[in-house]
Amino acid sequence: MNCCISPIQKARLAYEPKLPAALRAGANVKCEEGAKQPAFADTEKIAARFPNTSNMPLLTFAAGCGAKVEKPINVAVILSGGQAPGGHNVIAGLFDGLKSLNPESKLYGFKGGPSGLTDNKYIEITAEYLAAYRNTGGFDMIGSGRTKLETPEQFEKAEANCKALGITAVVIIGGDDSNTNACLLAEYYKAKNAGIIVVGCPKTIDGDLKNAFIETSFGFDTATKVYSELIGNIERDANSAKKYWHFIKLMGRSASHIALECGLRTQANVTLISEEVEAKNQTLDEVVTVIADSVAKRAANGENFGVCLIPEGLIEFIPDFKVLIAELNDILAHGAEVYAAITENDKKAEFILAKLTAKSAAVFASLPMEIKMQLTMDRDPHGNVQVSRIETEKLLTELVKNKLADWKKEGKFVGKFSSQTHFFGYEGRCSMPSNFDADYCYSLGFNASAIISTGKTGYMSSVRNLTAPAEQWIAGAIPLTAMMNMEHRHGEDKPVIKKALVELDGAPFKMLAANRDKWAVETSFVYPGPIQFFGPSEVADITTITLVLEKGK
Ligand code: FBP
């Protein structure tokens, strides 16, 4: 690690994360088994695919007596998928938890994500090595990757590598796709009695890995606070210069949780929510009209500026595009090599057009060439469209400009329209974790070591009651299979962890819906400012608005 560190980094290294009361005496907890938890969706198919790890009980932990376990436990940890603030603290919590069980326990960090486990690239994480990473952002301690673990060959290689180091548990810190990996691995090892436990930890800035037992994924808190600071700064600039409309695309993949949280925090003029667009069956033109309407109304009040927030995955939710993308996914799943060999964009577009249904071909043909090419870029290893690379913000700006030009001719728009586009994603993924994420991540990691101490496999670390002080957080575990459902990926149906999208009858969306007509016309901007690490609890320890509203606080 770089030896030159900033004063704030130095101060953060000394921060002591808070733990739930159940974990404070160490990871050797009392484990209470609750109700058996079948899959929330596609129950029978999931039970058939995971006969050894389905329908397992929920676990809740209470404080143990602090006794050590007789034998040291060797554990592997990997960071998987996109970076999220707090990943290093999960590892720190896991390390401290394992040492609380037995000081001779060892933690091995496999490098570069899941491929590190199969390719046997690892380091032993020692107290000295870890010290420089406590409470820091980033995943640079051991790196990350998006390799999909799904074949018996991969599982066997990982097993051999673990056995060589005496490893009896693997902790996978990741989002929905990475925890799908964890679930497949757990089932495989349990079926063959390999003696390796697999535990997942809920990571992703996208906030889409949540349910009754996982209240939020880590990283969402910090990332949305960073983006909200930036949006607030842009709002203030817009309100000062009074000459631009800013179109800001926000990461989040399919789910609009990030856009929703940032919209609530900053009171931007327009916050689009993909899930609503889908529910209302809105066309691209209707979405454009929503934005143009706000521009025109504000212009009528002499305010030729504003801010529009666009969720990264919007395009996937516009019904015509959803069908188009599903068709493209299948075409690319079966013809990727032929497509990749075509070098000219026109020819690539022709190749695709010839294979699409008439309706999708019409949508595809109407798009600018850059968007056509962005829609057909390689899918990630899990079969997802790489929405971070589709410039929806530019597409919308152009279409709004055209609509306003038409409205001007009809006398419906009397102002000026100049725009700037932005994409906020990478700016927030490696930020220093907020106090909430520092505490939550450390607790998730420590809790993972408690799960390992119970000998149970196929579980996700669950820390709940998160709007209460950390001491009252509830530690436990939820079966990974409970969160699975069947989805069409890479041209076939596969079991994957179900993404939690924005619920339109949920309190956070209702809050937006109740205020947005006012925010669309008036300048009601809120400037959240930077994350505060020190100071009064109501400033430094606040959670997201989403979490507070979802918990009904
Ligand atoms: P995870 O789902 O792995 O947590 O990734 C989150 C994310 O930041 C998405 O918001 C974004 O679409 C994607 O990663 C970008 O991926 P990449 O880092 O490969 O560009």
Coordinates of C-alpha atoms and ligand atoms in Angstrom, one line a residue:
M1 CA 0.0 0.0 0.0
N2 CA 1.1 3.6 -0.6
C3 CA 3.0 4.9 2.4
C4 CA 1.8 8.4 1.8
I5 CA -1.6 8.8 3.4
S6 CA -3.8 11.9 3.9
P7 CA -4.6 13.1 7.4
I8 CA -8.2 11.9 7.1
Q9 CA -7.1 8.5 6.0
K10 CA -4.8 8.4 9.0
A11 CA -7.7 9.4 11.3
R12 CA -10.0 6.8 9.7
L13 CA -7.5 4.0 10.3
A14 CA -8.0 4.6 14.0
Y15 CA -11.8 4.4 13.8
E16 CA -13.3 1.5 15.8
P17 CA -16.3 0.1 14.1
K18 CA -19.3 -0.7 16.2
L19 CA -20.7 -4.2 16.6
P20 CA -24.2 -5.6 17.5
A21 CA -24.4 -6.7 21.1
A22 CA -24.7 -10.4 20.1
L23 CA -21.1 -10.3 18.6
R24 CA -19.3 -8.2 21.2
A25 CA -18.2 -11.2 23.3
G26 CA -16.7 -12.8 20.2
A27 CA -17.9 -14.9 17.2
N28 CA -18.6 -18.0 19.3
V29 CA -22.3 -17.1 19.5
K30 CA -25.5 -18.9 20.6
C31 CA -27.4 -19.9 17.5
E32 CA -31.1 -20.1 17.4
E33 CA -32.8 -21.9 14.5
G34 CA -36.0 -20.2 13.2
A35 CA -38.5 -21.2 10.6
K36 CA -37.4 -23.1 7.5
Q37 CA -37.2 -20.6 4.6
P38 CA -38.0 -21.9 1.1
A39 CA -37.2 -19.8 -2.0
F40 CA -39.3 -16.6 -2.1
A41 CA -40.0 -17.4 -5.9
D42 CA -39.9 -20.5 -8.2
T43 CA -39.9 -22.5 -5.0
E44 CA -40.2 -26.0 -6.5
K45 CA -37.6 -25.4 -9.3
I46 CA -35.1 -24.0 -6.8
A47 CA -35.7 -26.9 -4.3
A48 CA -35.1 -29.4 -7.2
R49 CA -31.9 -27.6 -8.3
F50 CA -30.6 -27.3 -4.7
P51 CA -31.7 -30.4 -2.9
N52 CA -29.0 -30.1 -0.2
T53 CA -29.2 -26.3 0.7
S54 CA -33.0 -25.5 0.2
N55 CA -35.5 -25.0 2.8
M56 CA -33.0 -24.4 5.6
P57 CA -33.9 -22.5 8.8
L58 CA -33.2 -18.8 9.4
L59 CA -30.5 -18.3 12.1
T60 CA -30.4 -15.7 14.8
F61 CA -27.4 -15.2 17.1
A62 CA -27.2 -14.2 20.7
A63 CA -24.1 -13.4 22.7
G64 CA -22.0 -16.4 23.6
C65 CA -19.7 -16.7 26.6
G66 CA -16.6 -15.6 24.7
A67 CA -15.0 -19.1 24.8
K68 CA -12.4 -20.0 22.1
V69 CA -12.9 -23.0 19.8
E70 CA -10.5 -25.9 20.1
K71 CA -9.2 -26.0 16.6
P72 CA -8.1 -23.0 14.5
I73 CA -10.2 -22.4 11.4
N74 CA -8.7 -21.5 8.1
V75 CA -10.9 -19.4 5.8
A76 CA -10.7 -18.1 2.2
V77 CA -12.3 -14.7 1.3
I78 CA -12.9 -13.2 -2.1
L79 CA -14.3 -9.8 -3.2
S80 CA -16.5 -10.2 -6.2
G81 CA -18.1 -7.8 -8.7
G82 CA -18.1 -4.1 -8.7
Q83 CA -16.4 -2.2 -5.9
A84 CA -18.5 -0.9 -3.0
P85 CA -17.3 1.2 0.0
G86 CA -16.7 -1.0 3.1
G87 CA -15.3 -4.2 1.5
H88 CA -12.1 -3.9 3.4
N89 CA -14.1 -3.7 6.7
V90 CA -15.9 -6.9 5.9
I91 CA -12.5 -8.6 5.7
A92 CA -11.4 -6.8 8.9
G93 CA -14.5 -8.0 10.7
L94 CA -14.1 -11.5 9.4
F95 CA -10.4 -11.5 10.5
D96 CA -11.1 -10.3 14.0
G97 CA -14.0 -12.7 14.3
L98 CA -11.9 -15.7 13.3
K99 CA -9.1 -14.6 15.7
S100 CA -11.8 -14.3 18.5
L101 CA -12.7 -18.0 17.8
N102 CA -9.1 -19.1 17.9
P103 CA -6.0 -16.8 17.6
E104 CA -4.3 -19.5 15.4
S105 CA -7.0 -19.2 12.7
K106 CA -5.9 -18.0 9.4
L107 CA -7.5 -15.9 6.7
Y108 CA -6.5 -16.2 3.1
G109 CA -7.5 -13.5 0.6
F110 CA -7.9 -14.9 -2.9
K111 CA -6.9 -12.3 -5.5
G112 CA -8.9 -10.8 -8.4
G113 CA -12.3 -12.2 -7.5
P114 CA -13.6 -15.7 -8.1
S115 CA -10.8 -16.5 -10.6
G116 CA -8.3 -16.2 -7.7
L117 CA -9.9 -19.1 -6.0
T118 CA -9.7 -21.4 -9.1
D119 CA -6.3 -20.1 -10.2
N120 CA -4.9 -20.3 -6.6
K121 CA -3.7 -16.7 -6.4
Y122 CA -3.8 -15.8 -2.7
I123 CA -2.1 -14.0 0.1
E124 CA -2.4 -14.7 3.8
I125 CA -4.0 -11.7 5.5
T126 CA -2.1 -10.9 8.6
A127 CA -2.9 -8.3 11.3
E128 CA -0.1 -6.0 10.0
Y129 CA -1.2 -6.3 6.4
L130 CA -4.8 -5.6 7.4
A131 CA -4.0 -2.6 9.6
A132 CA -3.4 -0.3 6.6
Y133 CA -6.8 -1.1 5.1
R134 CA -9.2 -0.7 8.1
N135 CA -12.1 1.7 7.3
T136 CA -10.7 2.5 3.9
G137 CA -12.6 2.5 0.6
G138 CA -11.7 0.3 -2.4
F139 CA -11.1 -3.3 -3.0
D140 CA -7.4 -3.0 -3.6
M141 CA -6.5 -5.2 -0.6
I142 CA -7.1 -8.3 -2.7
G143 CA -8.8 -7.0 -5.9
S144 CA -12.1 -8.1 -7.4
G145 CA -13.4 -9.7 -10.6
R146 CA -16.6 -10.9 -12.3
T147 CA -15.8 -14.5 -13.3
K148 CA -18.8 -16.7 -13.0
L149 CA -18.2 -19.8 -10.9
E150 CA -20.6 -22.4 -12.3
T151 CA -18.8 -25.5 -13.7
P152 CA -17.8 -28.6 -11.7
E153 CA -14.2 -28.1 -13.0
Q154 CA -14.1 -24.7 -11.4
F155 CA -15.5 -26.1 -8.1
E156 CA -13.0 -28.9 -8.1
K157 CA -10.1 -26.6 -8.6
A158 CA -11.3 -24.3 -5.9
E159 CA -11.7 -27.3 -3.6
A160 CA -8.2 -28.6 -4.2
N161 CA -6.7 -25.1 -3.6
C162 CA -8.6 -24.8 -0.4
K163 CA -7.7 -28.2 0.8
A164 CA -4.0 -27.5 0.2
L165 CA -4.2 -24.6 2.7
G166 CA -6.5 -26.4 5.2
I167 CA -9.3 -24.1 4.4
T168 CA -12.7 -25.2 5.6
A169 CA -14.8 -22.1 4.7
V170 CA -15.1 -19.7 1.8
V171 CA -16.6 -16.3 2.3
I172 CA -17.8 -14.6 -0.9
I173 CA -18.4 -10.8 -0.6
G174 CA -20.6 -9.8 -3.6
G175 CA -23.9 -8.8 -5.2
D176 CA -26.7 -10.9 -6.6
D177 CA -24.6 -12.6 -9.2
S178 CA -21.7 -13.3 -6.9
N179 CA -24.0 -14.7 -4.2
T180 CA -25.5 -16.9 -7.0
N181 CA -21.9 -18.2 -7.3
A182 CA -21.8 -18.7 -3.5
C183 CA -25.1 -20.7 -3.6
L184 CA -24.0 -23.0 -6.5
L185 CA -20.7 -23.6 -4.7
A186 CA -22.3 -24.4 -1.3
E187 CA -24.7 -26.9 -3.0
Y188 CA -21.9 -28.6 -4.8
Y189 CA -19.7 -28.9 -1.7
K190 CA -22.5 -30.1 0.5
A191 CA -23.6 -32.7 -2.0
K192 CA -20.2 -34.2 -2.1
N193 CA -19.5 -33.7 1.6
A194 CA -16.4 -31.7 0.7
G195 CA -16.1 -30.3 4.2
I196 CA -16.0 -26.7 2.9
I197 CA -18.6 -24.2 4.2
V198 CA -19.7 -21.3 1.9
V199 CA -21.0 -18.0 3.3
G200 CA -22.1 -14.9 1.3
C201 CA -22.0 -11.2 2.3
P202 CA -24.4 -8.7 0.7
K203 CA -22.4 -6.1 -1.3
T204 CA -23.4 -3.7 -4.0
I205 CA -23.8 0.0 -4.3
D206 CA -26.9 -0.7 -6.4
G207 CA -29.0 -1.5 -3.3
D208 CA -30.8 -4.3 -5.1
L209 CA -29.8 -7.1 -2.9
K210 CA -32.3 -6.8 -0.1
N211 CA -35.3 -8.5 1.4
A212 CA -36.9 -9.0 4.8
F213 CA -33.6 -10.3 6.3
I214 CA -31.1 -8.2 4.3
E215 CA -32.3 -4.6 4.9
T216 CA -29.6 -3.1 2.6
S217 CA -26.5 -4.1 0.8
F218 CA -23.3 -2.5 2.0
G219 CA -21.9 0.4 -0.1
F220 CA -25.3 1.9 -1.0
D221 CA -25.2 4.3 2.0
T222 CA -21.8 5.7 1.1
A223 CA -22.2 5.8 -2.7
T224 CA -25.5 7.6 -2.6
K225 CA -24.1 10.1 -0.2
V226 CA -21.2 10.8 -2.5
Y227 CA -23.4 11.1 -5.5
S228 CA -25.8 13.3 -3.6
E229 CA -23.0 15.6 -2.6
L230 CA -22.0 15.9 -6.3
I231 CA -25.6 16.4 -7.5
G232 CA -26.0 19.1 -4.8
N233 CA -22.9 20.9 -6.1
I234 CA -24.3 20.8 -9.6
E235 CA -27.6 22.0 -8.4
R236 CA -25.9 25.0 -6.8
D237 CA -23.9 25.6 -9.9
A238 CA -27.1 25.4 -12.0
N239 CA -28.8 27.8 -9.7
S240 CA -25.8 30.2 -9.8
A241 CA -25.2 30.3 -13.5
K242 CA -28.9 29.8 -14.5
K243 CA -28.0 28.6 -18.0
Y244 CA -27.8 24.8 -18.1
W245 CA -30.0 21.7 -17.7
H246 CA -27.9 19.0 -16.2
F247 CA -28.7 15.4 -17.2
I248 CA -27.1 13.0 -14.7
K249 CA -27.1 9.3 -15.2
L250 CA -26.6 7.3 -12.0
M251 CA -25.2 3.8 -11.6
G252 CA -27.5 1.1 -10.2
R253 CA -27.8 -1.3 -13.0
S254 CA -31.4 -2.4 -13.4
A255 CA -32.7 -1.0 -10.1
S256 CA -33.4 2.7 -9.6
H257 CA -32.7 2.7 -5.8
I258 CA -29.6 5.0 -6.2
A259 CA -31.5 7.5 -8.4
L260 CA -34.5 7.4 -5.9
E261 CA -32.3 8.0 -2.9
C262 CA -30.3 10.8 -4.6
G263 CA -33.6 12.3 -5.8
L264 CA -35.0 12.4 -2.3
R265 CA -31.8 13.7 -0.9
T266 CA -31.3 16.5 -3.4
Q267 CA -34.8 17.3 -4.6
A268 CA -33.7 17.4 -8.2
N269 CA -36.3 18.7 -10.7
V270 CA -36.8 15.3 -12.4
T271 CA -36.0 11.9 -11.0
L272 CA -36.9 9.1 -13.4
I273 CA -37.6 5.7 -11.9
S274 CA -37.2 2.8 -14.4
E275 CA -39.6 0.5 -12.5
E276 CA -42.4 3.2 -12.8
V277 CA -41.7 3.6 -16.5
E278 CA -42.2 -0.2 -16.9
A279 CA -45.3 -0.3 -14.8
K280 CA -46.9 2.5 -16.7
N281 CA -45.8 1.0 -20.0
Q282 CA -44.3 4.3 -21.0
T283 CA -42.7 4.8 -24.4
L284 CA -39.4 6.6 -24.9
D285 CA -41.3 9.6 -26.2
E286 CA -43.5 9.6 -23.1
V287 CA -40.4 9.6 -20.9
V288 CA -38.9 12.5 -22.9
T289 CA -42.2 14.4 -22.5
V290 CA -42.0 14.1 -18.7
I291 CA -38.6 15.9 -18.8
A292 CA -39.5 18.4 -21.5
D293 CA -42.6 19.3 -19.5
S294 CA -40.5 20.3 -16.5
V295 CA -38.1 22.3 -18.7
A296 CA -41.0 24.1 -20.3
K297 CA -42.8 24.9 -17.1
R298 CA -39.6 26.2 -15.4
A299 CA -38.8 28.2 -18.6
A300 CA -42.2 29.8 -18.3
N301 CA -41.1 31.0 -14.8
G302 CA -37.9 32.3 -16.3
E303 CA -35.8 29.4 -14.9
N304 CA -33.9 28.0 -17.9
F305 CA -31.9 25.5 -15.8
G306 CA -32.5 22.4 -13.9
V307 CA -31.3 18.9 -12.9
C308 CA -32.7 15.6 -14.2
L309 CA -31.6 12.2 -12.6
I310 CA -31.6 9.2 -14.9
P311 CA -31.2 5.6 -13.5
E312 CA -28.5 3.7 -15.4
G313 CA -30.8 0.9 -16.4
L314 CA -33.7 3.0 -17.7
I315 CA -33.5 1.9 -21.3
E316 CA -34.1 -1.8 -20.2
F317 CA -37.4 -0.9 -18.7
I318 CA -39.0 0.9 -21.6
P319 CA -41.2 -1.9 -22.8
D320 CA -40.2 -1.7 -26.5
F321 CA -36.5 -1.7 -25.5
K322 CA -37.0 -4.5 -23.0
V323 CA -38.2 -6.8 -25.8
L324 CA -35.4 -5.5 -28.1
I325 CA -32.7 -6.1 -25.4
A326 CA -34.1 -9.6 -24.7
E327 CA -33.9 -10.4 -28.5
L328 CA -30.4 -8.9 -28.7
N329 CA -29.2 -11.0 -25.7
D330 CA -30.3 -14.2 -27.5
I331 CA -28.8 -13.1 -30.8
L332 CA -25.5 -12.3 -29.1
A333 CA -25.6 -15.4 -26.9
H334 CA -25.7 -17.6 -30.1
G335 CA -23.9 -15.4 -32.6
A336 CA -21.3 -13.5 -30.6
E337 CA -18.3 -14.7 -32.6
V338 CA -19.7 -13.9 -36.0
Y339 CA -20.9 -10.5 -34.7
A340 CA -17.5 -9.7 -33.2
A341 CA -15.8 -10.5 -36.5
I342 CA -17.7 -7.8 -38.3
T343 CA -15.6 -4.6 -38.2
E344 CA -17.8 -1.9 -39.6
N345 CA -20.7 -0.4 -37.6
D346 CA -23.1 -0.2 -40.5
K347 CA -22.5 -3.9 -41.2
K348 CA -22.9 -4.8 -37.5
A349 CA -26.2 -3.0 -37.4
E350 CA -27.4 -4.8 -40.6
F351 CA -26.4 -8.2 -39.1
I352 CA -28.6 -7.4 -36.0
L353 CA -31.5 -5.9 -37.9
A354 CA -31.8 -9.0 -40.1
K355 CA -32.3 -11.2 -37.0
L356 CA -34.7 -9.0 -35.0
T357 CA -38.5 -9.2 -35.1
A358 CA -40.2 -6.5 -37.1
K359 CA -41.2 -4.4 -34.1
S360 CA -37.7 -4.6 -32.5
A361 CA -36.0 -3.9 -35.8
A362 CA -38.0 -0.6 -36.0
V363 CA -36.9 0.5 -32.5
F364 CA -33.3 -0.5 -33.2
A365 CA -33.3 1.3 -36.6
S366 CA -34.6 4.5 -35.0
L367 CA -31.6 4.8 -32.7
P368 CA -28.4 6.8 -33.3
M369 CA -25.4 4.5 -34.3
E370 CA -23.6 5.0 -31.0
I371 CA -26.5 3.8 -29.0
K372 CA -27.0 0.8 -31.4
M373 CA -23.4 -0.2 -30.8
Q374 CA -23.6 0.4 -27.1
L375 CA -26.7 -1.9 -26.9
T376 CA -24.8 -4.7 -28.6
M377 CA -21.6 -4.5 -26.6
D378 CA -20.4 -7.7 -24.9
R379 CA -22.6 -8.8 -22.0
D380 CA -20.8 -9.3 -18.7
P381 CA -19.9 -12.9 -17.6
H382 CA -23.3 -13.2 -16.0
G383 CA -25.2 -12.2 -19.1
N384 CA -26.1 -8.7 -18.1
V385 CA -26.2 -5.8 -20.5
Q386 CA -23.5 -3.4 -19.5
V387 CA -25.8 -0.5 -18.9
S388 CA -23.0 1.7 -17.5
R389 CA -21.8 1.9 -21.1
I390 CA -25.1 3.0 -22.7
E391 CA -25.2 6.8 -22.9
T392 CA -28.9 7.2 -22.0
E393 CA -28.2 10.7 -20.7
K394 CA -27.0 11.8 -24.1
L395 CA -29.9 10.1 -25.9
L396 CA -32.4 11.8 -23.6
T397 CA -30.8 15.2 -23.9
E398 CA -30.9 15.0 -27.7
L399 CA -34.6 13.9 -27.7
V400 CA -35.6 16.5 -25.2
K401 CA -33.9 19.2 -27.4
N402 CA -35.8 18.0 -30.4
K403 CA -39.1 17.9 -28.6
L404 CA -38.6 21.4 -27.3
A405 CA -37.8 22.7 -30.8
D406 CA -41.1 21.3 -31.9
W407 CA -42.9 22.8 -29.0
K408 CA -41.2 26.2 -29.7
K409 CA -42.8 26.1 -33.2
E410 CA -46.2 25.4 -31.6
G411 CA -45.7 28.2 -29.1
K412 CA -45.6 25.7 -26.2
F413 CA -42.1 26.5 -25.1
V414 CA -40.8 30.0 -24.7
G415 CA -37.4 29.6 -23.1
K416 CA -33.9 28.5 -23.9
F417 CA -32.4 25.0 -23.5
S418 CA -28.7 24.3 -23.1
S419 CA -27.6 21.1 -21.5
Q420 CA -24.7 19.3 -19.9
T421 CA -24.4 15.5 -19.3
H422 CA -22.8 13.6 -16.5
F423 CA -22.4 10.0 -15.4
F424 CA -21.9 9.3 -11.7
G425 CA -20.8 5.8 -10.9
Y426 CA -17.1 5.2 -10.4
E427 CA -16.8 8.4 -8.4
G428 CA -18.7 6.8 -5.5
R429 CA -17.7 3.1 -5.5
C430 CA -14.4 3.4 -3.7
S431 CA -15.1 6.3 -1.4
M432 CA -14.1 6.0 2.3
P433 CA -17.0 4.2 3.9
S434 CA -19.4 6.3 5.9
N435 CA -19.7 5.5 9.6
F436 CA -22.8 3.4 8.8
D437 CA -21.0 1.4 6.1
A438 CA -17.8 1.1 8.2
D439 CA -19.9 -0.4 11.1
Y440 CA -22.2 -2.4 9.0
C441 CA -19.4 -4.0 6.9
Y442 CA -17.3 -4.8 10.0
S443 CA -20.4 -6.4 11.6
L444 CA -21.2 -8.4 8.4
G445 CA -17.7 -9.8 8.3
F446 CA -17.6 -10.6 12.0
N447 CA -21.0 -12.2 11.7
A448 CA -19.7 -14.3 8.8
S449 CA -17.2 -15.8 11.2
A450 CA -20.0 -16.5 13.6
I451 CA -21.8 -18.4 10.8
I452 CA -18.7 -20.4 10.2
S453 CA -18.4 -21.3 13.9
T454 CA -21.9 -22.9 13.7
G455 CA -20.7 -25.2 10.9
K456 CA -23.6 -24.2 8.6
T457 CA -23.2 -23.7 4.9
G458 CA -25.1 -21.9 2.1
Y459 CA -26.0 -18.9 4.2
M460 CA -25.7 -15.1 3.8
S461 CA -24.5 -13.0 6.6
S462 CA -27.5 -10.9 7.9
V463 CA -27.4 -7.9 10.2
R464 CA -30.8 -6.3 10.7
N465 CA -32.6 -3.5 12.6
L466 CA -30.2 -1.1 11.0
T467 CA -31.9 2.2 11.8
A468 CA -31.4 1.5 15.5
P469 CA -28.0 2.1 17.2
A470 CA -25.5 -0.6 16.2
E471 CA -25.6 -2.2 19.6
Q472 CA -29.3 -3.2 18.9
W473 CA -28.6 -4.6 15.4
I474 CA -29.7 -8.2 15.0
A475 CA -27.1 -10.7 13.9
G476 CA -28.0 -13.9 12.1
A477 CA -28.1 -15.7 8.7
I478 CA -30.5 -16.3 5.8
P479 CA -30.2 -19.3 3.4
L480 CA -28.9 -18.2 0.1
T481 CA -31.4 -20.4 -1.7
A482 CA -34.3 -18.4 -0.1
M483 CA -33.3 -15.5 -2.3
M484 CA -33.0 -17.5 -5.6
N485 CA -35.4 -17.5 -8.6
M486 CA -35.2 -18.6 -12.2
E487 CA -34.2 -16.1 -14.9
H488 CA -33.4 -16.2 -18.6
R489 CA -29.6 -15.6 -19.0
H490 CA -27.3 -16.2 -21.9
G491 CA -30.2 -17.7 -23.8
E492 CA -31.3 -20.2 -21.1
D493 CA -33.2 -20.4 -17.8
K494 CA -30.8 -20.3 -14.8
P495 CA -31.2 -20.0 -11.0
V496 CA -30.0 -16.6 -9.8
I497 CA -30.5 -14.4 -6.8
K498 CA -33.5 -12.3 -7.3
K499 CA -32.8 -8.5 -7.7
A500 CA -34.9 -6.3 -5.5
L501 CA -36.2 -3.5 -7.7
V502 CA -37.9 -0.2 -6.5
E503 CA -41.3 -1.0 -5.1
L504 CA -43.9 1.5 -6.4
D505 CA -46.0 1.0 -3.3
G506 CA -43.0 1.4 -1.0
A507 CA -42.5 4.5 1.2
P508 CA -39.4 5.9 -0.6
F509 CA -41.1 6.0 -4.0
K510 CA -44.3 7.4 -2.5
M511 CA -42.3 10.2 -0.9
L512 CA -40.9 11.1 -4.4
A513 CA -44.3 10.8 -6.0
A514 CA -45.9 13.1 -3.4
N515 CA -43.3 15.8 -4.0
R516 CA -42.2 15.6 -7.6
D517 CA -44.8 17.9 -9.2
K518 CA -43.5 20.7 -7.0
W519 CA -39.8 19.9 -7.5
A520 CA -40.4 19.7 -11.3
V521 CA -41.4 23.4 -11.4
E522 CA -39.9 25.1 -8.3
T523 CA -36.3 25.3 -7.4
S524 CA -36.4 23.3 -4.2
F525 CA -32.8 22.0 -4.4
V526 CA -31.1 20.6 -1.2
Y527 CA -27.3 20.6 -1.0
P528 CA -26.3 17.6 1.1
G529 CA -22.6 18.4 1.3
P530 CA -19.9 15.8 2.0
I531 CA -20.1 12.7 4.2
Q532 CA -19.2 13.6 7.8
F533 CA -17.1 11.1 9.7
F534 CA -16.8 13.0 12.9
G535 CA -19.3 15.1 14.9
P536 CA -22.8 14.8 16.3
S537 CA -24.4 11.5 15.7
E538 CA -27.4 13.0 13.8
V539 CA -24.8 14.3 11.3
A540 CA -22.2 11.6 11.2
D541 CA -24.3 8.4 11.7
I542 CA -27.4 9.0 9.7
T543 CA -28.5 6.2 7.3
T544 CA -30.1 6.6 3.9
I545 CA -33.6 8.1 3.5
T546 CA -34.5 4.9 1.7
L547 CA -33.7 2.7 4.8
V548 CA -35.4 5.1 7.2
L549 CA -38.6 5.2 5.1
E550 CA -38.6 1.5 4.5
K551 CA -38.3 0.8 8.2
G552 CA -41.2 3.3 8.8
K553 CA -39.1 5.5 11.0
Ligands
FBP1 P1 -22.2 -5.1 -8.7 O1 -23.6 -5.4 -9.1 O2 -21.2 -6.1 -9.0 O3 -22.1 -4.6 -7.3 O4 -21.8 -3.8 -9.6 C1 -22.3 -2.6 -9.4 C2 -22.0 -1.6 -10.6 O5 -21.3 -0.5 -10.1 C3 -23.2 -1.2 -11.3 O6 -23.9 -0.1 -10.7 C4 -22.7 -0.9 -12.7 O7 -23.6 -1.1 -13.7 C5 -21.6 -1.9 -12.9 O8 -21.1 -2.2 -11.6 C6 -20.4 -1.4 -13.7 O9 -19.5 -2.5 -13.9 P2 -18.0 -2.3 -14.3 O10 -17.3 -2.0 -13.0 O11 -17.7 -3.7 -14.8 O12 -17.9 -1.2 -15.3

